[in-house]
């Protein structure tokens, strides 16, 4: 096979896996939008906050230590223990559940039946609050995150695919972290689908998503469902935060990964879990192949804008996204 | 009643009147936003040095320093707002800590008659004092940096890099594009092949760029990055098993923040250095006595000795030495921005002076003049040791290739002068 074709395949494979990482972020948006009609602007910051909390718990960092030290003149930073990754992940999930409860109690409980734009504005406020709160709680320095996930290209794949091409082909490069992310995303989606199809809470969640007034009339607690769905979105944000945080360290920029999820949502639809996955894959492959084939001719750095162009093209022909529910309003 | 009115009037006058006899030095910092992890140590180092002078010496020449910190968030518009809101305080010199903000402040500060010092960033051709009367970018510019990196590569390759492939991974912004022209000119001179790989803000996803590097196998990769772009690039380089000692970043891509997240994978990565890392200098003993131990550290006080903290200290040292020089030239302690500009132009940093200040061999010895606002154009190469989690300087000061840099500076600055109707000075 010609080397150039092999490299195009390599770019496609890497695009697919980058797409999975985008999907992980998009999933959180979809879950909340589907259940409550809220476009959660704070989803990216939730990924950041959950990853900061995870690192803080793992390293035994004292929360709000800078504030405590400034007020009381103390010099405490660490508890002096290290928590195993799996325990820290579970504790972080608990924190994200508490966060979901607090968000519902303090904000959304009071905004039921408000216009979507009001709810959206509330999430903008929430995002900025959470950014500052996270900084105050855990500090704004860059934190290394190591939960034991492998990183770097797979030697095995490289060595066993090098024979496919000529001297200019070095075997396929596949990042081990991307492979792990793909497996985790598949498991996550399977669990989410099973949860929504086969559990009482899942059915209640779907009922609220379909028609929350009808759901209320049969005794489903809207408040409970919103806490549940924000908790799940918080857990999805944690998974996304772990994957992205392992790549770049946990830092403020993690909140900007939400920008990567927007074209995925435009493409896949705001209400479909499979849409988030397929949308992510299309965006991932599309932007990487465009950069590979066209980028060098026009100066490169095409990925950020091309993802949006791709999403806009889909939007023109299918405004609800590939898998979104068609909006039909009858007079 | 009269007494009350008189007291109120006096209070109002006191509140309205500007504080007299202090040296106002603004600090345009960014402690929030995506670039905060880098902005914080620079701002802390800058503030701690000024605090030391106030605590130990009562300021400079007996006049206390009043630092005004203004948060820019590394955002150009906010940076300009900071400038506008603080210039009326009697600010002596601005260090914008951002190339974007610097570009915006150059015409404003020039019109207002306030010096701008963009230390190792900003508009490179501002090194030409004949055109840029109010702008300084000593001790080295981006074009110096590009040339120094190429010189180091030549040294590694036995003096000949013809036919070698060198890639530049850069932040797709005014800052990241600064070295391109110089690298292209140097490619013509030395015969290497240059590949340009832009990375869009913020740089969280760079798979395409590093797959291209893996395909094209450049002999060396240079990086002009900032923020998360640096950490991701170093991690991606480690992922494709690129030899890290052939990967060289500019001085804004060479701090602990950039290398620590990649763990052992970052071992051997190199970066340019404007000043030395570490706390092994007498000045840090003084800082401990007069600042740290008194609880006066800026920020959380957890950045001491890090590369970017030391850059802040260095920036403050160069600023305050220029203040001292201005006081000396004009024979007054409470100087004006115009006097500060004179102090900057007459700045002379010698080995002896750095030793007196407790920073022996910390930075290069250099002097400025009416014509030269860019300093010596010297930098060192430092290398990351992932085991000890420290940077070590691995070369002596390396000088840039003036035969390439000077004509480029002259060409760019003259074009700016023509565009803006500026007559050359220093004749």
XYZ file of C-alpha atoms in Angstrom:
758
model
C 0.000 0.000 0.000
C 1.312 3.522 -0.712
C 2.669 5.257 2.381
C 0.448 8.269 1.851
C -2.675 6.084 1.953
C -1.425 4.371 5.101
C -0.863 7.730 6.720
C -4.388 8.780 5.736
C -5.645 5.640 7.505
C -3.505 6.520 10.532
C -4.960 10.037 10.591
C -8.479 8.569 10.318
C -7.880 6.194 13.230
C -6.484 9.004 15.368
C -9.391 11.208 14.314
C -11.847 8.557 15.457
C -10.201 8.384 18.847
C -9.951 12.169 19.186
C -13.652 12.148 18.338
C -14.332 9.797 21.242
C -12.691 12.323 23.570
C -14.899 15.091 22.149
C -17.926 12.830 22.603
C -17.112 12.356 26.275
C -17.507 16.096 26.779
C -20.596 16.313 24.558
C -22.323 13.508 26.484
C -22.617 15.653 29.603
C -24.336 18.411 27.626
C -26.770 15.935 26.052
C -27.759 14.319 29.353
C -28.737 17.597 30.973
C -30.362 19.067 27.872
C -32.395 15.916 27.295
C -33.718 15.770 30.835
C -34.266 19.449 31.539
C -33.949 21.465 28.351
C -31.007 23.333 29.864
C -27.972 23.991 27.722
C -25.374 23.649 30.445
C -22.670 26.191 29.701
C -20.862 25.007 32.843
C -20.187 21.476 31.543
C -16.563 22.266 30.609
C -15.933 23.889 33.993
C -17.503 20.853 35.668
C -14.866 18.699 33.918
C -12.183 21.034 35.264
C -13.633 21.152 38.770
C -14.050 17.369 38.994
C -10.479 16.786 37.787
C -9.135 19.350 40.289
C -11.098 17.656 43.056
C -9.771 14.252 42.018
C -6.143 15.430 42.088
C -6.749 17.261 45.371
C -8.158 14.141 47.027
C -5.453 11.871 45.598
C -2.663 14.171 46.808
C -4.261 14.826 50.189
C -4.449 18.563 49.487
C -6.263 20.658 52.093
C -9.178 22.400 50.345
C -9.212 26.197 50.650
C -5.738 26.039 52.187
C -4.687 29.430 50.762
C -7.772 31.026 52.242
C -7.329 29.286 55.597
C -3.668 30.279 55.725
C -4.452 33.885 54.803
C -7.133 34.213 57.487
C -5.532 32.277 60.345
C -1.856 32.805 59.525
C -1.299 29.055 59.353
C 0.866 27.198 56.848
C -1.087 24.078 56.005
C -1.279 22.636 52.533
C -1.463 18.851 52.748
C -2.967 16.262 55.052
C 0.096 14.111 54.440
C -1.674 11.152 52.877
C -2.180 9.846 49.377
C -5.481 8.310 48.377
C -5.530 5.454 45.802
C -6.929 6.550 42.445
C -10.043 4.368 42.521
C -11.050 5.570 46.011
C -10.387 9.167 44.955
C -12.559 8.709 41.851
C -15.420 7.412 44.015
C -15.026 10.285 46.485
C -14.977 12.771 43.608
C -18.195 11.230 42.293
C -19.686 11.867 45.739
C -18.513 15.498 45.572
C -20.072 15.883 42.126
C -23.339 14.446 43.467
C -23.273 16.950 46.311
C -22.578 19.639 43.739
C -25.602 18.492 41.706
C -27.788 18.647 44.803
C -26.525 22.129 45.681
C -27.031 23.408 42.118
C -30.612 22.174 42.184
C -31.359 23.574 45.649
C -29.754 26.932 45.137
C -30.477 27.639 41.482
C -32.749 25.420 39.425
C -35.409 24.690 42.023
C -36.260 28.369 41.817
C -36.221 28.520 38.040
C -38.698 25.782 37.133
C -40.878 26.838 34.180
C -38.611 29.737 33.312
C -37.641 30.438 29.699
C -34.723 28.356 28.346
C -32.662 31.515 27.916
C -32.994 32.247 31.664
C -31.814 28.731 32.482
C -28.929 29.129 30.050
C -27.932 32.415 31.690
C -28.020 30.694 35.046
C -25.515 28.104 33.805
C -23.221 30.902 32.572
C -23.262 32.327 36.080
C -22.690 28.869 37.476
C -19.680 28.358 35.183
C -17.948 31.538 36.335
C -18.764 30.837 39.956
C -17.400 27.307 39.697
C -14.193 28.528 38.039
C -13.475 30.878 40.901
C -14.654 28.414 43.536
C -12.408 25.696 42.094
C -9.408 28.051 42.102
C -10.120 29.045 45.694
C -10.608 25.439 46.772
C -7.670 23.783 45.017
C -5.400 26.600 43.720
C -4.777 27.558 40.113
C -1.432 25.838 39.591
C -1.082 23.096 36.992
C -1.519 19.683 38.573
C -0.227 16.382 37.233
C -2.905 13.698 37.058
C -1.808 10.090 37.112
C -4.515 7.535 37.744
C -2.405 4.785 36.182
C -3.594 5.170 32.591
C -0.984 4.288 29.958
C 0.256 7.022 27.636
C 2.306 7.153 24.468
C 2.180 5.274 21.189
C 1.663 1.531 21.290
C 4.933 -0.247 20.398
C 3.046 -3.409 19.523
C 0.838 -1.728 16.939
C 3.788 0.178 15.493
C 5.937 -2.921 15.111
C 3.177 -5.105 13.731
C 1.972 -2.636 11.123
C 5.290 -1.252 9.887
C 5.502 -3.997 7.228
C 2.365 -2.637 5.520
C 4.268 0.232 3.915
C 7.640 1.119 2.483
C 10.684 2.660 4.130
C 8.876 5.925 4.751
C 6.186 4.258 6.830
C 6.906 3.629 10.506
C 3.796 1.700 11.480
C 0.537 3.106 12.785
C 0.740 5.486 15.716
C -2.064 4.861 18.159
C -1.944 6.553 21.559
C -2.629 4.100 24.376
C -4.543 6.771 26.306
C -6.851 7.245 23.327
C -7.482 3.493 23.236
C -8.358 3.501 26.932
C -10.630 6.505 26.380
C -12.417 4.644 23.597
C -13.032 1.594 25.787
C -14.189 3.776 28.688
C -16.540 5.723 26.407
C -18.075 2.507 25.058
C -18.612 1.195 28.596
C -20.009 4.545 29.728
C -22.512 4.720 26.886
C -23.543 1.083 27.440
C -24.097 1.756 31.159
C -26.046 4.952 30.425
C -28.262 3.188 27.884
C -28.838 0.239 30.252
C -29.601 2.658 33.075
C -32.157 4.596 31.071
C -33.791 1.466 29.613
C -33.831 -0.993 32.476
C -33.992 0.912 35.753
C -36.894 2.655 37.430
C -34.899 5.883 37.732
C -33.887 5.634 34.092
C -37.504 5.271 32.988
C -38.437 8.238 35.180
C -35.642 10.212 33.584
C -36.954 9.402 30.111
C -40.464 10.304 31.172
C -39.294 13.720 32.357
C -37.352 14.174 29.133
C -40.476 13.389 27.066
C -42.924 15.570 28.972
C -42.068 16.826 32.413
C -45.625 17.934 33.220
C -46.978 14.484 32.415
C -44.163 12.980 34.473
C -45.067 15.236 37.406
C -48.709 14.163 37.146
C -47.764 10.511 37.663
C -45.754 11.334 40.780
C -42.214 11.613 39.463
C -40.224 14.158 41.445
C -38.737 16.679 39.047
C -36.288 17.837 41.673
C -35.019 14.287 42.223
C -34.599 13.688 38.500
C -32.698 16.923 38.022
C -30.315 16.072 40.856
C -29.891 12.617 39.360
C -29.158 13.870 35.880
C -26.754 16.581 37.084
C -24.975 13.904 39.139
C -24.615 11.685 36.091
C -23.428 14.648 34.020
C -20.967 15.397 36.828
C -19.646 11.844 36.620
C -19.344 12.084 32.821
C -17.487 15.374 33.321
C -15.160 13.556 35.724
C -14.392 10.883 33.127
C -13.724 13.570 30.487
C -11.619 15.497 33.019
C -9.515 12.399 33.740
C -8.826 11.708 30.063
C -8.045 15.315 29.098
C -6.289 16.066 32.395
C -3.977 13.078 31.926
C -2.951 14.504 28.545
C -2.274 18.095 29.535
C -2.251 18.281 33.316
C -5.205 19.641 35.262
C -5.442 23.372 34.680
C -7.895 26.092 33.778
C -7.672 25.343 30.043
C -9.487 22.083 30.694
C -12.703 24.088 30.895
C -12.178 25.147 27.278
C -12.683 21.586 26.038
C -16.360 22.528 25.963
C -15.491 24.414 22.765
C -14.667 21.062 21.220
C -18.069 19.681 22.194
C -20.165 22.405 20.541
C -19.675 21.311 16.921
C -20.283 17.731 18.063
C -23.629 18.777 19.555
C -24.594 20.804 16.498
C -23.865 17.796 14.371
C -25.198 14.990 16.510
C -28.158 16.774 18.068
C -28.626 18.045 21.593
C -30.924 15.235 22.671
C -29.256 12.049 21.476
C -26.606 10.007 23.248
C -25.753 8.045 20.066
C -25.747 11.441 18.304
C -23.031 12.694 20.677
C -20.923 9.640 19.885
C -21.425 9.660 16.119
C -21.108 13.456 16.006
C -17.817 13.242 17.900
C -16.477 10.628 15.507
C -17.460 12.651 12.420
C -15.934 15.843 13.821
C -12.767 14.015 14.926
C -12.190 12.298 11.591
C -13.337 15.294 9.538
C -11.043 17.827 11.169
C -8.016 15.527 11.208
C -8.400 14.470 7.575
C -8.959 18.075 6.481
C -5.813 19.155 8.330
C -3.885 16.235 6.766
C -5.100 16.756 3.197
C -5.789 20.478 2.924
C -4.027 22.014 5.955
C -0.505 22.087 4.461
C -1.813 23.963 1.403
C -3.440 26.773 3.398
C -1.028 27.226 6.273
C -2.403 24.674 8.760
C -4.247 25.216 12.067
C -7.543 24.370 10.399
C -8.993 22.035 13.033
C -10.710 24.559 15.288
C -12.662 26.313 12.562
C -13.187 23.329 10.291
C -15.113 21.464 13.015
C -17.583 24.347 13.112
C -17.815 24.568 9.314
C -18.599 20.857 9.229
C -21.245 21.296 11.913
C -22.779 24.266 10.092
C -23.077 22.268 6.872
C -24.979 19.550 8.730
C -27.054 22.183 10.514
C -28.226 23.721 7.236
C -29.617 20.416 6.029
C -30.718 18.984 9.348
C -31.241 21.687 12.000
C -32.031 19.191 14.759
C -28.735 17.399 14.175
C -28.209 13.891 12.857
C -30.024 12.145 15.688
C -31.887 15.011 17.311
C -35.632 14.935 17.730
C -37.447 16.786 14.984
C -39.097 19.913 16.316
C -42.764 19.851 15.312
C -45.041 22.510 16.694
C -48.709 22.424 15.760
C -51.060 25.382 15.992
C -20.822 72.742 62.146
C -17.967 74.713 60.644
C -15.483 72.338 62.167
C -17.357 69.400 60.659
C -17.416 71.044 57.240
C -13.736 71.885 57.452
C -12.914 68.301 58.439
C -14.999 66.981 55.561
C -13.359 69.368 53.113
C -9.896 68.407 54.337
C -10.781 64.735 54.052
C -12.065 65.237 50.519
C -8.910 67.092 49.507
C -6.721 64.384 51.028
C -8.677 61.659 49.282
C -8.632 63.439 45.928
C -4.990 64.474 45.950
C -2.532 62.060 44.387
C -0.162 60.347 46.782
C 3.016 62.370 46.772
C 6.574 61.173 46.495
C 6.246 57.591 45.535
C 7.496 55.641 42.578
C 4.454 54.188 40.839
C 5.187 50.920 39.079
C 2.162 49.162 37.611
C 2.073 45.388 37.385
C -0.161 44.193 34.564
C -0.614 40.636 35.721
C -2.910 37.699 35.098
C -3.834 35.607 38.078
C -7.039 34.323 36.467
C -7.913 32.606 33.206
C -6.239 29.915 31.129
C -2.781 31.449 31.408
C -2.917 32.116 35.172
C -0.518 29.291 36.121
C 2.191 31.198 34.216
C 1.043 34.694 35.108
C 1.039 34.068 38.861
C 4.734 33.234 39.365
C 5.875 36.156 37.202
C 3.625 38.565 39.126
C 4.751 37.117 42.479
C 8.448 37.459 41.658
C 7.953 41.019 40.446
C 5.988 42.017 43.548
C 8.336 40.296 46.022
C 11.390 42.105 44.681
C 9.657 45.487 44.973
C 8.490 44.593 48.486
C 12.086 43.743 49.389
C 13.289 47.164 48.262
C 10.538 48.886 50.240
C 11.115 46.810 53.388
C 14.889 46.812 53.348
C 15.790 50.140 51.735
C 12.628 52.192 52.106
C 12.217 52.107 48.325
C 14.694 53.500 45.813
C 16.722 56.574 46.692
C 14.566 57.019 49.770
C 11.293 57.113 47.824
C 8.914 54.209 48.438
C 7.646 52.148 45.525
C 3.905 51.911 45.025
C 3.062 48.910 42.897
C -0.385 48.946 41.305
C -1.437 45.471 40.256
C -4.078 45.240 37.530
C -5.584 41.982 36.310
C -5.497 41.544 32.525
C -6.425 37.866 32.293
C -3.903 37.845 29.395
C -6.651 39.597 27.468
C -5.591 42.441 25.204
C -8.696 44.589 25.793
C -8.424 44.248 29.561
C -4.713 45.032 29.331
C -5.470 48.290 27.535
C -8.123 49.088 30.171
C -5.498 48.493 32.868
C -3.161 50.899 31.124
C -5.823 53.568 30.756
C -6.960 53.254 34.360
C -3.480 53.400 35.877
C -1.517 55.808 33.695
C -2.967 58.792 35.524
C -1.437 57.549 38.779
C 1.986 58.668 37.598
C 3.031 55.260 36.309
C 6.696 55.212 35.397
C 6.893 52.183 33.110
C 4.584 49.415 31.866
C 5.497 45.756 31.550
C 2.428 44.364 29.740
C 3.399 40.687 30.066
C 1.715 39.931 26.756
C 2.759 40.499 23.171
C -0.823 41.336 22.181
C -1.141 44.005 24.884
C 2.307 45.360 24.016
C 1.319 45.896 20.383
C -1.719 47.887 21.534
C 0.248 49.949 24.048
C 3.089 50.930 21.726
C 1.217 53.830 20.028
C -0.705 54.785 23.185
C 2.292 54.868 25.520
C 4.400 56.624 22.873
C 1.763 59.359 22.613
C 1.467 59.597 26.414
C 5.223 59.618 26.956
C 5.364 56.567 29.203
C 7.957 53.835 28.641
C 6.948 50.241 27.887
C 9.319 47.437 28.745
C 8.370 44.130 27.118
C 11.116 41.895 28.481
C 11.781 39.152 25.966
C 8.427 39.541 24.208
C 6.414 42.099 22.244
C 7.433 43.753 18.998
C 10.984 42.687 18.198
C 11.861 45.685 16.049
C 11.150 47.934 19.053
C 14.785 47.157 19.863
C 15.544 50.021 17.483
C 15.511 53.016 19.809
C 15.874 55.397 16.881
C 12.269 54.645 15.938
C 10.722 53.352 19.161
C 11.577 56.113 21.610
C 9.372 54.794 24.410
C 9.601 51.029 23.915
C 12.231 48.662 25.266
C 12.536 44.880 24.977
C 15.873 44.059 26.584
C 17.675 41.812 27.354
C 16.785 39.737 24.261
C 14.105 39.542 21.579
C 12.250 36.696 19.881
C 14.483 37.061 16.858
C 17.505 36.703 19.113
C 15.840 33.614 20.561
C 15.318 32.037 17.142
C 18.915 32.708 16.189
C 20.263 31.402 19.506
C 18.272 28.167 19.152
C 19.704 27.655 15.651
C 23.209 28.412 16.921
C 22.788 25.798 19.626
C 21.619 23.259 17.041
C 24.664 24.068 14.910
C 26.888 23.515 17.904
C 25.249 20.130 18.477
C 25.703 19.221 14.818
C 29.369 20.201 14.581
C 28.705 23.532 12.866
C 26.894 22.293 9.754
C 23.123 22.008 9.524
C 22.708 22.145 5.760
C 20.104 19.618 4.659
C 18.763 19.204 8.201
C 15.053 19.451 8.826
C 13.840 21.824 11.545
C 10.176 22.237 12.460
C 8.649 25.165 14.336
C 5.559 24.373 16.419
C 4.056 27.735 17.249
C 1.077 29.397 18.929
C -1.010 30.690 16.028
C -0.898 34.315 17.209
C 1.227 37.444 16.816
C 3.541 36.038 19.492
C 3.977 32.622 17.921
C 4.602 34.031 14.458
C 7.401 36.386 15.601
C 10.359 34.034 14.942
C 9.248 32.843 11.498
C 10.934 35.551 9.452
C 14.226 35.092 11.284
C 14.103 31.321 10.937
C 13.423 31.686 7.214
C 16.400 34.014 6.799
C 18.594 31.684 8.812
C 17.393 28.751 6.676
C 18.654 30.597 3.579
C 22.002 31.193 5.264
C 22.549 27.744 6.748
C 20.662 25.580 4.276
C 18.233 23.813 6.578
C 14.667 22.984 5.667
C 12.016 24.732 7.792
C 8.549 23.311 8.430
C 5.914 25.522 10.077
C 3.272 23.929 12.294
C 0.760 26.386 13.760
C -1.355 25.412 16.780
C -4.565 27.287 17.462
C -5.410 28.682 20.914
C -5.480 27.168 23.448
C -3.571 24.179 22.061
C -5.297 21.396 23.959
C -5.415 19.177 20.871
C -2.236 18.819 18.775
C -2.487 15.301 17.404
C -2.333 16.431 13.756
C 0.838 18.459 14.271
C 2.651 15.655 16.052
C 1.536 12.990 13.594
C 3.037 15.221 10.894
C 6.265 15.481 12.890
C 6.300 11.700 13.244
C 5.819 11.311 9.473
C 8.350 13.915 8.409
C 10.952 13.145 11.102
C 12.534 16.595 11.506
C 15.961 16.563 13.114
C 14.946 19.285 15.572
C 11.698 20.833 16.723
C 11.507 24.402 18.022
C 8.520 25.637 19.989
C 7.004 29.089 20.492
C 4.161 28.126 22.801
C 2.372 29.447 25.868
C 0.040 27.954 28.431
C -1.513 24.551 27.894
C 0.004 24.380 24.414
C 3.418 23.799 25.977
C 2.314 20.946 28.235
C 0.417 19.184 25.457
C 3.300 19.589 22.977
C 5.816 18.116 25.400
C 3.464 15.224 26.170
C 2.813 14.581 22.464
C 6.552 14.694 21.733
C 7.066 12.088 24.439
C 4.176 10.041 23.013
C 5.782 9.793 19.573
C 9.142 9.209 21.271
C 10.725 12.280 19.724
C 14.254 12.740 21.161
C 13.629 15.383 23.812
C 17.124 16.875 23.652
C 16.275 17.810 20.046
C 13.171 19.670 21.161
C 13.887 23.311 22.132
C 11.368 25.846 23.402
C 11.636 29.609 23.628
C 11.945 31.103 27.138
C 8.144 31.207 27.402
C 8.019 27.448 26.855
C 10.526 26.465 29.486
C 9.107 26.527 33.000
C 8.300 23.823 35.526
C 4.631 24.232 34.571
C 5.424 23.037 31.075
C 7.423 19.949 31.935
C 5.957 18.569 35.164
C 2.657 17.288 33.698
C 4.514 15.070 31.192
C 6.420 13.357 34.036
C 9.407 11.249 32.983
C 8.536 11.809 29.317
C 9.779 15.400 29.507
C 13.292 14.397 30.560
C 15.937 16.104 28.424
C 13.643 18.775 26.968
C 15.487 22.043 26.366
C 14.477 25.680 26.480
C 16.088 29.072 26.154
C 16.707 30.976 29.394
C 16.863 34.741 29.925
C 18.065 34.285 33.509
C 19.114 31.399 35.687
C 16.660 29.213 37.612
C 16.844 28.326 41.316
C 17.238 30.125 44.615
C 20.968 29.748 45.069
C 21.635 33.479 45.156
C 22.282 35.841 48.082
C 19.222 37.851 47.017
C 16.963 34.988 48.043
C 18.375 35.149 51.592
C 17.368 38.806 51.654
C 13.955 37.982 50.245
C 13.543 35.368 52.975
C 14.466 37.802 55.741
C 12.572 40.852 54.563
C 9.664 39.374 52.632
C 8.952 35.660 53.066
C 9.524 35.388 56.821
C 7.501 38.538 57.445
C 4.538 37.025 55.654
C 4.742 39.602 52.867
C 5.111 37.159 49.962
C 2.864 37.953 47.023
C 0.201 35.395 46.182
C 0.390 32.093 47.980
C 4.153 32.345 48.424
C 4.701 28.941 46.831
C 6.526 29.920 43.655
C 9.934 30.991 44.988
C 12.809 30.012 42.719
C 10.718 28.657 39.866
C 11.734 29.760 36.383
C 8.849 32.185 35.919
C 9.135 33.543 39.467
C 12.791 34.317 38.776
C 11.721 36.008 35.547
C 9.477 38.279 37.585
C 12.361 39.011 39.976
C 14.604 39.736 36.988
C 12.011 42.032 35.434
C 11.697 43.950 38.716
C 15.470 44.162 39.070
C 15.866 45.642 35.561
C 13.008 48.081 36.200
C 14.310 49.312 39.531
C 17.870 49.617 38.255
C 16.523 51.896 35.519
C 14.711 53.935 38.195
C 17.994 54.233 40.099
C 19.792 55.312 36.936
C 17.099 57.915 36.191
C 17.434 59.330 39.727
C 21.200 59.488 39.257
C 21.009 61.237 35.876
C 18.443 63.826 36.900
C 19.500 64.283 40.510
C 15.962 63.866 41.833
C 14.484 60.940 43.708
C 10.867 61.357 42.648
C 11.218 60.827 38.907
C 8.763 61.249 36.015
C 8.061 58.782 33.166
C 10.244 60.867 30.835
C 13.122 60.631 33.316
C 12.452 56.890 33.549
C 12.940 56.607 29.809
C 16.316 58.317 30.188
C 17.152 55.864 32.948
C 16.271 52.944 30.713
C 18.373 54.256 27.853
C 21.348 54.681 30.176
C 20.844 51.307 31.885
C 24.037 49.376 32.445
C 23.893 45.928 33.999
C 27.397 44.756 34.818
C 28.618 41.595 36.526
C 29.688 43.720 39.481
C 26.285 45.346 39.800
C 24.477 41.998 39.644
C 26.814 40.689 42.378
C 26.071 43.780 44.511
C 22.367 43.106 44.091
C 22.802 39.522 45.261
C 22.296 38.058 41.812
C 25.807 37.200 40.560
C 25.760 35.894 36.974
C 21.976 35.667 37.145
C 21.462 37.328 33.752
C 23.707 38.665 31.009
C 25.737 41.824 31.415
C 24.486 44.434 28.971
C 23.896 48.104 28.437
C 21.306 50.092 26.549
C 21.595 53.292 24.594
C 19.511 55.692 22.585
C 19.834 53.364 19.583
C 19.787 50.020 21.349
C 16.600 49.261 23.302
C 17.000 45.488 22.907
C 20.000 44.749 25.075
C 22.628 42.156 24.462
C 20.558 39.523 22.679
C 22.076 36.797 24.839
C 20.410 33.685 26.216
C 21.426 30.342 27.661
C 20.036 26.880 27.069
C 18.533 25.056 30.040
C 17.565 21.398 30.176
C 14.905 19.613 32.210
C 15.835 16.741 34.513
C 12.627 14.824 35.190
C 14.268 12.832 38.006
C 15.123 15.807 40.182
C 12.340 17.936 38.640
C 14.766 20.786 38.039
C 16.102 22.860 35.191
C 19.866 23.011 34.732
C 21.687 25.506 32.585
C 23.749 23.555 30.039
C 25.454 26.307 28.035
C 27.086 29.653 28.596
C 25.465 32.802 27.194
C 24.962 32.435 23.454
C 24.879 35.522 21.231
C 22.437 35.854 18.365
C 23.524 36.255 14.756
C 23.580 40.046 14.408
C 24.282 39.835 10.670
C 20.749 38.444 10.251
C 18.917 40.146 13.127
C 20.065 43.742 12.711
C 18.976 44.157 9.062
C 15.602 42.615 9.935
C 15.147 45.023 12.846
C 16.165 47.973 10.662
C 13.766 46.931 7.884
C 10.771 46.368 10.159
C 11.301 49.449 12.301
C 11.811 51.671 9.268
C 8.571 50.395 7.784
C 6.855 51.248 11.092
C 8.464 54.713 11.062
C 7.275 55.322 7.508
C 3.729 54.174 8.319
C 3.518 56.384 11.381
C 5.487 59.372 10.183
C 8.222 58.953 12.802
C 11.516 60.699 12.320
C 14.571 58.782 13.429
C 16.282 60.105 16.519
C 19.698 59.571 18.205
C 21.477 61.300 15.304
